[in-house]
Amino acid sequence: MIYFKVLWLNAAIVLLLPIVFLQALWVRRKTAVLPEPSGDRVLCSINEKEAPNINVLVIGDSAAAGVGAATQEGALSGLIYSSLSQHGTTRVLLHAKTGYKSEDVLRLLQELPKQHFSTTLISIGVNDVTKFVSLKRWQYNISAIESLLSQKFGCQNILFTALPPIHAFPALPRPLRGLLGFRALLLNKAMEERIANCPNSEVLHVSALKLGGSAKEIKESGLMAEDGFHPSSKGYDIWARSALTRFRSS
């Protein structure tokens, strides 16, 4: 069924290609490019010789990197560290970069030295949507990422953040917004199916980003940054708190 929907979507994109292409150029020219926030990407409440009780990896794209927040303290990894450090010796390691797709995260995990993480929080998918990574490649990358985290890094708690509601991103006009949003829904469905039988993994849905929310509602909510693409500090706070409810140490 999901592949039939992909075929339908591809046909719609082809039919609307001239409009979608012009809208994509307009969005690229119009949208402010926000920098990755300053701040430490390795946060420790211990010295380097001690082993942390809680060792967390945050990895992924520009949202994982905190774009939209002023500093890392108000971004995803900083907020997670601030909470966890109150409950035990904690280390939070951030590996993220603007523009990263699922294959970039996979390559990064292959290159990282072997170490143990109790929990990994992953943010990928938006760039796979906008750069039209195939569904087959997306599914392969998800499986490979899960396998690496489980086997190489001994991670017992892997959280794949669900793709946000691109269909309601304020920065995107119609029909581009709808087409990309529908593609995001398909990638979410494929990700859920791919990790359904992985006992250490789950898809994290951030409840504040309602599936049925409109672009106007999301814009007025204050959950998104000025560029209309990334979370604001308020959005990161809700995301971090949603993730923390699913964390468990090992």
CSV table of C-alpha atoms in Angstrom, one decimal, residues 118-205:
chain,number,residue,atom,x,y,z
A,118,SER,CA,22.5,4.3,27.1
A,119,THR,CA,20.1,6.3,24.9
A,120,THR,CA,20.3,7.8,21.4
A,121,LEU,CA,17.9,10.5,20.1
A,122,ILE,CA,17.8,10.8,16.3
A,123,SER,CA,16.5,13.6,14.2
A,124,ILE,CA,16.5,12.9,10.4
A,125,GLY,CA,14.1,12.9,7.5
A,126,VAL,CA,13.3,16.5,6.5
A,127,ASN,CA,16.3,16.6,4.2
A,128,ASP,CA,15.4,13.1,2.9
A,129,VAL,CA,12.0,14.6,2.0
A,130,THR,CA,13.3,17.8,0.4
A,131,LYS,CA,16.1,16.0,-1.5
A,132,PHE,CA,13.8,13.2,-2.6
A,133,VAL,CA,15.7,10.3,-1.2
A,134,SER,CA,14.0,7.1,-2.3
A,135,LEU,CA,11.7,5.2,0.0
A,136,LYS,CA,13.9,2.0,-0.4
A,137,ARG,CA,17.1,3.9,0.5
A,138,TRP,CA,15.3,5.5,3.5
A,139,GLN,CA,14.2,2.2,4.8
A,140,TYR,CA,17.7,0.7,4.4
A,141,ASN,CA,19.3,3.6,6.2
A,142,ILE,CA,16.9,3.4,9.1
A,143,SER,CA,17.6,-0.3,9.5
A,144,ALA,CA,21.4,0.2,9.2
A,145,ILE,CA,21.3,3.0,11.8
A,146,GLU,CA,19.3,0.9,14.2
A,147,SER,CA,21.7,-2.0,13.7
A,148,LEU,CA,24.8,0.1,14.3
A,149,LEU,CA,23.5,1.7,17.4
A,150,SER,CA,22.5,-1.6,18.9
A,151,GLN,CA,25.5,-3.6,17.9
A,152,LYS,CA,28.5,-1.2,17.8
A,153,PHE,CA,27.3,1.2,20.6
A,154,GLY,CA,25.3,-1.2,22.8
A,155,CYS,CA,22.4,1.3,22.8
A,156,GLN,CA,19.3,-0.1,24.6
A,157,ASN,CA,17.1,2.9,24.0
A,158,ILE,CA,16.9,4.3,20.4
A,159,LEU,CA,14.5,7.1,19.7
A,160,PHE,CA,13.8,8.0,16.1
A,161,THR,CA,12.0,11.4,16.2
A,162,ALA,CA,9.0,11.3,13.8
A,163,LEU,CA,9.2,13.8,10.9
A,164,PRO,CA,7.5,17.1,11.8
A,165,PRO,CA,4.2,18.2,10.0
A,166,ILE,CA,5.9,19.6,6.9
A,167,HIS,CA,2.4,20.0,5.5
A,168,ALA,CA,1.9,22.9,7.9
A,169,PHE,CA,5.3,24.6,7.8
A,170,PRO,CA,4.6,28.3,7.6
A,171,ALA,CA,7.6,28.9,5.2
A,172,LEU,CA,6.2,26.7,2.5
A,173,PRO,CA,3.4,27.7,0.0
A,174,ARG,CA,0.8,25.4,-1.5
A,175,PRO,CA,1.0,23.0,-3.3
A,176,LEU,CA,4.7,22.5,-2.4
A,177,ARG,CA,3.8,22.3,1.3
A,178,GLY,CA,1.2,19.6,0.7
A,179,LEU,CA,3.4,17.4,-1.5
A,180,LEU,CA,6.3,17.5,0.9
A,181,GLY,CA,4.0,17.0,3.8
A,182,PHE,CA,2.5,13.9,2.3
A,183,ARG,CA,6.0,12.5,1.5
A,184,ALA,CA,6.9,13.1,5.2
A,185,LEU,CA,3.9,11.1,6.3
A,186,LEU,CA,5.0,8.2,4.0
A,187,LEU,CA,8.5,8.3,5.4
A,188,ASN,CA,7.2,8.2,8.9
A,189,LYS,CA,5.0,5.2,8.1
A,190,ALA,CA,8.0,3.4,6.5
A,191,MET,CA,10.2,4.2,9.6
A,192,GLU,CA,7.5,2.8,11.9
A,193,GLU,CA,7.2,-0.4,9.9
A,194,ARG,CA,10.9,-0.8,9.7
A,195,ILE,CA,11.6,-0.7,13.4
A,196,ALA,CA,8.4,-2.3,14.6
A,197,ASN,CA,10.2,-5.5,15.5
A,198,CYS,CA,13.3,-3.8,17.0
A,199,PRO,CA,12.8,-4.1,20.8
A,200,ASN,CA,15.3,-1.3,21.6
A,201,SER,CA,13.8,1.2,19.2
A,202,GLU,CA,10.7,3.4,18.9
A,203,VAL,CA,9.4,6.4,17.0
A,204,LEU,CA,9.0,9.5,19.2
A,205,HIS,CA,6.0,11.5,18.3
